[in-house]
Amino acid sequence: VPKVRQLDLILNFYKLEHTACFWRNLHVAPDTFDALLGMIEDHDSFQTTNDLQPQQQQIPISSQLAITLYRLGHFGNAASVESITQWAGCSASTVVACTQCVFGAVTSLHDTMIRKPTAGEKEAAWNWVEEQSCSAWCGGYCMVDGTLVPLSDKPGMHGEAYFDHKSHYLLSLQVINMPNLHIIDYVLGPTGSMHDATAFKLSDMAKDPTAWFTDHERVWADSAYALQPWCIVPYKK
C-alpha cells in the first residue's frame, strides 16, 4: 500500500489507476473533477495573495478543490476541520481557506449554470422523453423532487422547525432538472419539516410558471406534489 498523504494518493494515483477509490473519496468522477477545475482555476479567489490566504503561496488549485469536495462529501465527525487536516496533511486554516476560495469560485458560476433551458435544450429533452415513454408525454421536459440536507447541529434560532420525522435536523432542498441532469431551478433553505409541495411553491418555476412553460410543456413530479396544468403527477393515488 503506498505510504503517502491521502490527498496526494487520491490526486496522483487513484485518479489515474483506481477511479472507484477516487469517486469514493471525492464523490465525483475524474473527468468531472477536471472539468470543474478548468472552470474555476482562473477565478480571483486563487490569486497568489488574497484576503483568505494573505501573503503566502496557495497550495495547488486541484488540491484545494479536492479538499473541498472531500469535506462536502462527509458528515459528522468525518467532516470536522480536524479530520480533514489529518486526511489532507495541512493546517486547519488551510482547510477553511481552501473551502472558502472554492466556494467563491463555484458560486460565481451560478447564473451561467443554473438558468432556464434554451429552445435546443428543451427539444433534446422532449426527444429523450418521447423515446423513453411515448409522444403524448414529450412535453414534460423537466422533473422536480425533494431531498433533505442534514445539519451537524441544532440551529440556534427556531431549531425545532428543522427537526424532521426521522429525528434529524435538516434543510429541505427542491431540485428541478432536465433528463441530462442539468439543474435549471432549485429551492434551498426551508426547514426539514416542510412538505415538498410547500417548499416547491417557493421556486421561481412555481411562482411564475408562464415564464417556464407553454401550453404543451410541463414538469413531472411524484405524488407528493399538487397536480397543476403545468405540473403532472403520472401516478397519484
Tab-separated table of C-alpha atoms in Angstrom:
chain	number	residue	atom	x	y	z
A	1	VAL	CA	0.000	0.000	0.000
A	2	PRO	CA	1.533	3.365	-0.983
A	3	LYS	CA	2.550	5.367	2.098
A	4	VAL	CA	1.813	8.961	1.094
A	5	ARG	CA	-0.628	11.686	2.130
A	6	GLN	CA	-4.199	10.732	1.326
A	7	LEU	CA	-4.561	13.896	-0.741
A	8	ASP	CA	-1.540	13.040	-2.898
A	9	LEU	CA	-2.628	9.420	-3.165
A	10	ILE	CA	-6.027	10.439	-4.497
A	11	LEU	CA	-4.831	13.060	-6.985
A	12	ASN	CA	-1.730	11.279	-8.261
A	13	PHE	CA	-2.622	7.584	-8.015
A	14	TYR	CA	-6.330	6.874	-7.540
A	15	LYS	CA	-7.296	9.467	-10.156
A	16	LEU	CA	-5.342	7.566	-12.817
A	17	GLU	CA	-5.308	3.966	-11.615
A	18	HIS	CA	-8.286	3.437	-9.276
A	19	THR	CA	-11.167	5.668	-10.289
A	20	ALA	CA	-13.556	3.872	-7.914
A	21	CYS	CA	-11.391	4.924	-4.955
A	22	PHE	CA	-11.213	8.451	-6.351
A	23	TRP	CA	-15.006	8.541	-6.595
A	24	ARG	CA	-15.453	7.116	-3.101
A	25	ASN	CA	-13.329	9.918	-1.601
A	26	LEU	CA	-14.401	12.953	-3.647
A	27	HIS	CA	-17.835	11.795	-4.901
A	28	VAL	CA	-17.155	12.854	-8.494
A	29	ALA	CA	-15.608	11.097	-11.476
A	30	PRO	CA	-12.078	12.158	-12.532
A	31	ASP	CA	-13.449	13.722	-15.742
A	32	THR	CA	-15.968	15.738	-13.734
A	33	PHE	CA	-13.211	16.854	-11.373
A	34	ASP	CA	-11.062	18.036	-14.284
A	35	ALA	CA	-13.983	19.841	-15.931
A	36	LEU	CA	-14.845	21.700	-12.721
A	37	LEU	CA	-11.189	22.534	-12.133
A	38	GLY	CA	-10.950	24.053	-15.605
A	39	MET	CA	-13.985	26.240	-14.945
A	40	ILE	CA	-12.753	27.731	-11.659
A	41	GLU	CA	-8.948	27.816	-11.863
A	42	ASP	CA	-8.786	31.380	-13.254
A	43	HIS	CA	-11.049	32.880	-10.594
A	44	ASP	CA	-9.719	35.739	-8.469
A	45	SER	CA	-10.062	33.610	-5.326
A	46	PHE	CA	-6.986	31.675	-6.393
A	47	GLN	CA	-4.635	34.611	-6.825
A	48	THR	CA	-1.302	34.184	-5.013
A	49	THR	CA	-2.434	36.528	-2.254
A	50	ASN	CA	-5.979	37.328	-1.244
A	51	ASP	CA	-7.953	38.144	1.887
A	52	LEU	CA	-8.401	34.454	2.744
A	53	GLN	CA	-4.772	33.386	2.350
A	54	PRO	CA	-2.748	36.637	2.601
A	55	GLN	CA	0.973	36.893	1.956
A	56	GLN	CA	1.519	33.205	1.334
A	57	GLN	CA	1.722	30.863	-1.600
A	58	GLN	CA	-1.526	28.988	-2.079
A	59	ILE	CA	-1.479	25.237	-2.455
A	60	PRO	CA	-2.359	23.899	-5.963
A	61	ILE	CA	-5.930	24.604	-7.013
A	62	SER	CA	-6.507	20.902	-7.664
A	63	SER	CA	-5.656	20.217	-4.015
A	64	GLN	CA	-7.978	22.991	-2.852
A	65	LEU	CA	-10.820	21.540	-4.901
A	66	ALA	CA	-10.130	18.015	-3.633
A	67	ILE	CA	-10.123	19.184	-0.002
A	68	THR	CA	-13.437	20.984	-0.506
A	69	LEU	CA	-15.114	18.054	-2.276
A	70	TYR	CA	-13.931	15.634	0.394
A	71	ARG	CA	-15.281	17.931	3.092
A	72	LEU	CA	-18.641	18.327	1.337
A	73	GLY	CA	-18.957	14.581	0.873
A	74	HIS	CA	-18.705	13.747	4.564
A	75	PHE	CA	-20.906	14.315	7.570
A	76	GLY	CA	-20.497	14.338	11.331
A	77	ASN	CA	-17.081	13.729	12.861
A	78	ALA	CA	-15.567	12.847	9.473
A	79	ALA	CA	-16.391	16.355	8.231
A	80	SER	CA	-14.725	18.219	11.101
A	81	VAL	CA	-11.851	20.532	10.248
A	82	GLU	CA	-9.544	18.416	12.412
A	83	SER	CA	-10.418	15.246	10.489
A	84	ILE	CA	-9.884	16.989	7.150
A	85	THR	CA	-6.466	18.290	8.244
A	86	GLN	CA	-5.364	14.765	9.155
A	87	TRP	CA	-6.619	13.445	5.827
A	88	ALA	CA	-5.069	16.200	3.709
A	89	GLY	CA	-1.890	16.762	5.724
A	90	CYS	CA	-2.360	20.519	6.041
A	91	SER	CA	-3.318	23.062	8.693
A	92	ALA	CA	-6.836	23.838	9.866
A	93	SER	CA	-6.607	27.378	8.491
A	94	THR	CA	-5.702	25.962	5.070
A	95	VAL	CA	-8.771	23.709	5.076
A	96	VAL	CA	-11.028	26.661	5.892
A	97	ALA	CA	-9.343	28.953	3.341
A	98	CYS	CA	-9.492	26.318	0.591
A	99	THR	CA	-13.193	25.762	1.194
A	100	GLN	CA	-13.922	29.481	1.056
A	101	CYS	CA	-11.845	30.001	-2.096
A	102	VAL	CA	-13.530	27.123	-3.922
A	103	PHE	CA	-16.989	28.248	-2.816
A	104	GLY	CA	-16.261	31.753	-4.075
A	105	ALA	CA	-15.204	30.405	-7.458
A	106	VAL	CA	-18.061	27.916	-7.808
A	107	THR	CA	-20.812	30.340	-6.780
A	108	SER	CA	-19.568	32.824	-9.386
A	109	LEU	CA	-20.785	30.305	-11.989
A	110	HIS	CA	-24.313	30.201	-10.545
A	111	ASP	CA	-26.170	32.300	-13.107
A	112	THR	CA	-24.315	30.688	-16.001
A	113	MET	CA	-25.026	27.136	-14.894
A	114	ILE	CA	-28.498	27.377	-13.314
A	115	ARG	CA	-30.814	29.029	-15.828
A	116	LYS	CA	-33.863	28.448	-17.995
A	117	PRO	CA	-33.178	25.938	-20.777
A	118	THR	CA	-32.731	27.094	-24.348
A	119	ALA	CA	-35.077	26.017	-27.138
A	120	GLY	CA	-32.487	23.498	-28.310
A	121	GLU	CA	-32.088	22.033	-24.828
A	122	LYS	CA	-35.857	21.701	-24.483
A	123	GLU	CA	-36.104	19.928	-27.825
A	124	ALA	CA	-33.388	17.460	-26.832
A	125	ALA	CA	-35.300	16.756	-23.603
A	126	TRP	CA	-38.580	16.269	-25.498
A	127	ASN	CA	-36.934	13.781	-27.818
A	128	TRP	CA	-35.461	11.834	-24.910
A	129	VAL	CA	-38.796	11.671	-23.069
A	130	GLU	CA	-40.584	10.546	-26.232
A	131	GLU	CA	-38.011	7.811	-26.844
A	132	GLN	CA	-38.286	6.573	-23.254
A	133	SER	CA	-42.090	6.752	-22.996
A	134	CYS	CA	-44.481	7.978	-25.696
A	135	SER	CA	-45.182	11.060	-27.816
A	136	ALA	CA	-48.059	12.143	-25.549
A	137	TRP	CA	-45.606	12.659	-22.705
A	138	CYS	CA	-42.879	14.502	-24.602
A	139	GLY	CA	-43.948	17.946	-23.344
A	140	GLY	CA	-42.568	17.126	-19.913
A	141	TYR	CA	-39.004	18.356	-20.322
A	142	CYS	CA	-38.024	18.525	-16.643
A	143	MET	CA	-38.768	16.932	-13.291
A	144	VAL	CA	-38.840	18.043	-9.655
A	145	ASP	CA	-38.058	16.153	-6.475
A	146	GLY	CA	-37.059	16.974	-2.944
A	147	THR	CA	-34.329	15.767	-0.651
A	148	LEU	CA	-33.030	16.670	2.791
A	149	VAL	CA	-29.655	18.113	3.747
A	150	PRO	CA	-28.530	17.059	7.259
A	151	LEU	CA	-27.198	19.707	9.635
A	152	SER	CA	-24.392	18.885	12.041
A	153	ASP	CA	-26.063	20.717	14.951
A	154	LYS	CA	-29.412	22.090	16.011
A	155	PRO	CA	-29.834	25.660	14.663
A	156	GLY	CA	-29.696	28.308	17.337
A	157	MET	CA	-32.932	30.014	16.283
A	158	HIS	CA	-36.207	28.077	15.858
A	159	GLY	CA	-34.237	24.836	15.891
A	160	GLU	CA	-37.304	22.658	16.430
A	161	ALA	CA	-38.629	23.628	12.998
A	162	TYR	CA	-35.682	21.857	11.377
A	163	PHE	CA	-36.455	18.582	13.199
A	164	ASP	CA	-37.996	16.011	10.860
A	165	HIS	CA	-39.865	12.739	11.312
A	166	LYS	CA	-36.562	10.827	11.279
A	167	SER	CA	-35.260	12.764	14.316
A	168	HIS	CA	-32.641	14.756	12.399
A	169	TYR	CA	-32.076	18.477	11.956
A	170	LEU	CA	-32.361	19.106	8.232
A	171	LEU	CA	-32.764	21.642	5.439
A	172	SER	CA	-35.205	20.958	2.635
A	173	LEU	CA	-33.833	21.043	-0.919
A	174	GLN	CA	-36.002	21.063	-4.037
A	175	VAL	CA	-34.237	20.358	-7.340
A	176	ILE	CA	-35.716	20.833	-10.804
A	177	ASN	CA	-33.589	19.225	-13.503
A	178	MET	CA	-33.760	18.014	-17.090
A	179	PRO	CA	-33.172	14.426	-18.271
A	180	ASN	CA	-29.464	15.181	-18.786
A	181	LEU	CA	-29.294	16.140	-15.056
A	182	HIS	CA	-28.854	19.856	-15.837
A	183	ILE	CA	-30.329	21.715	-12.843
A	184	ILE	CA	-32.484	24.616	-14.035
A	185	ASP	CA	-34.069	25.761	-10.756
A	186	TYR	CA	-33.904	24.918	-7.064
A	187	VAL	CA	-35.054	25.899	-3.594
A	188	LEU	CA	-32.716	25.622	-0.608
A	189	GLY	CA	-33.442	26.939	2.851
A	190	PRO	CA	-36.866	25.719	4.016
A	191	THR	CA	-36.814	23.674	7.181
A	192	GLY	CA	-36.648	19.907	7.057
A	193	SER	CA	-40.156	19.642	8.474
A	194	MET	CA	-41.665	21.498	5.486
A	195	HIS	CA	-43.561	19.352	2.985
A	196	ASP	CA	-42.113	19.045	-0.528
A	197	ALA	CA	-45.190	20.585	-2.139
A	198	THR	CA	-44.982	23.625	0.136
A	199	ALA	CA	-41.257	24.089	-0.439
A	200	PHE	CA	-41.731	23.816	-4.216
A	201	LYS	CA	-44.112	26.793	-4.120
A	202	LEU	CA	-41.087	28.950	-3.226
A	203	SER	CA	-39.331	28.185	-6.528
A	204	ASP	CA	-39.227	30.636	-9.429
A	205	MET	CA	-40.914	27.970	-11.541
A	206	ALA	CA	-43.925	27.658	-9.240
A	207	LYS	CA	-44.204	31.416	-8.714
A	208	ASP	CA	-44.326	32.179	-12.447
A	209	PRO	CA	-44.994	29.015	-14.466
A	210	THR	CA	-45.863	31.009	-17.599
A	211	ALA	CA	-42.213	32.065	-17.824
A	212	TRP	CA	-41.179	28.403	-17.962
A	213	PHE	CA	-43.933	26.567	-19.832
A	214	THR	CA	-46.037	26.938	-22.955
A	215	ASP	CA	-49.433	25.258	-23.203
A	216	HIS	CA	-47.962	21.855	-24.068
A	217	GLU	CA	-44.980	21.931	-21.674
A	218	ARG	CA	-44.884	20.656	-18.113
A	219	VAL	CA	-42.771	19.416	-15.214
A	220	TRP	CA	-43.004	15.847	-13.910
A	221	ALA	CA	-43.430	15.234	-10.175
A	222	ASP	CA	-44.258	12.424	-7.777
A	223	SER	CA	-47.371	12.055	-5.658
A	224	ALA	CA	-46.097	14.485	-3.002
A	225	TYR	CA	-46.804	17.433	-5.303
A	226	ALA	CA	-50.070	19.110	-6.253
A	227	LEU	CA	-51.472	18.438	-9.710
A	228	GLN	CA	-51.393	21.546	-11.921
A	229	PRO	CA	-51.852	22.152	-15.671
A	230	TRP	CA	-48.065	22.591	-15.845
A	231	CYS	CA	-47.144	20.058	-13.092
A	232	ILE	CA	-48.090	16.492	-13.936
A	233	VAL	CA	-48.104	13.611	-11.479
A	234	PRO	CA	-48.271	10.472	-13.657
A	235	TYR	CA	-49.094	8.083	-10.829
A	236	LYS	CA	-51.094	9.570	-7.960
A	237	LYS	CA	-53.220	7.552	-5.565
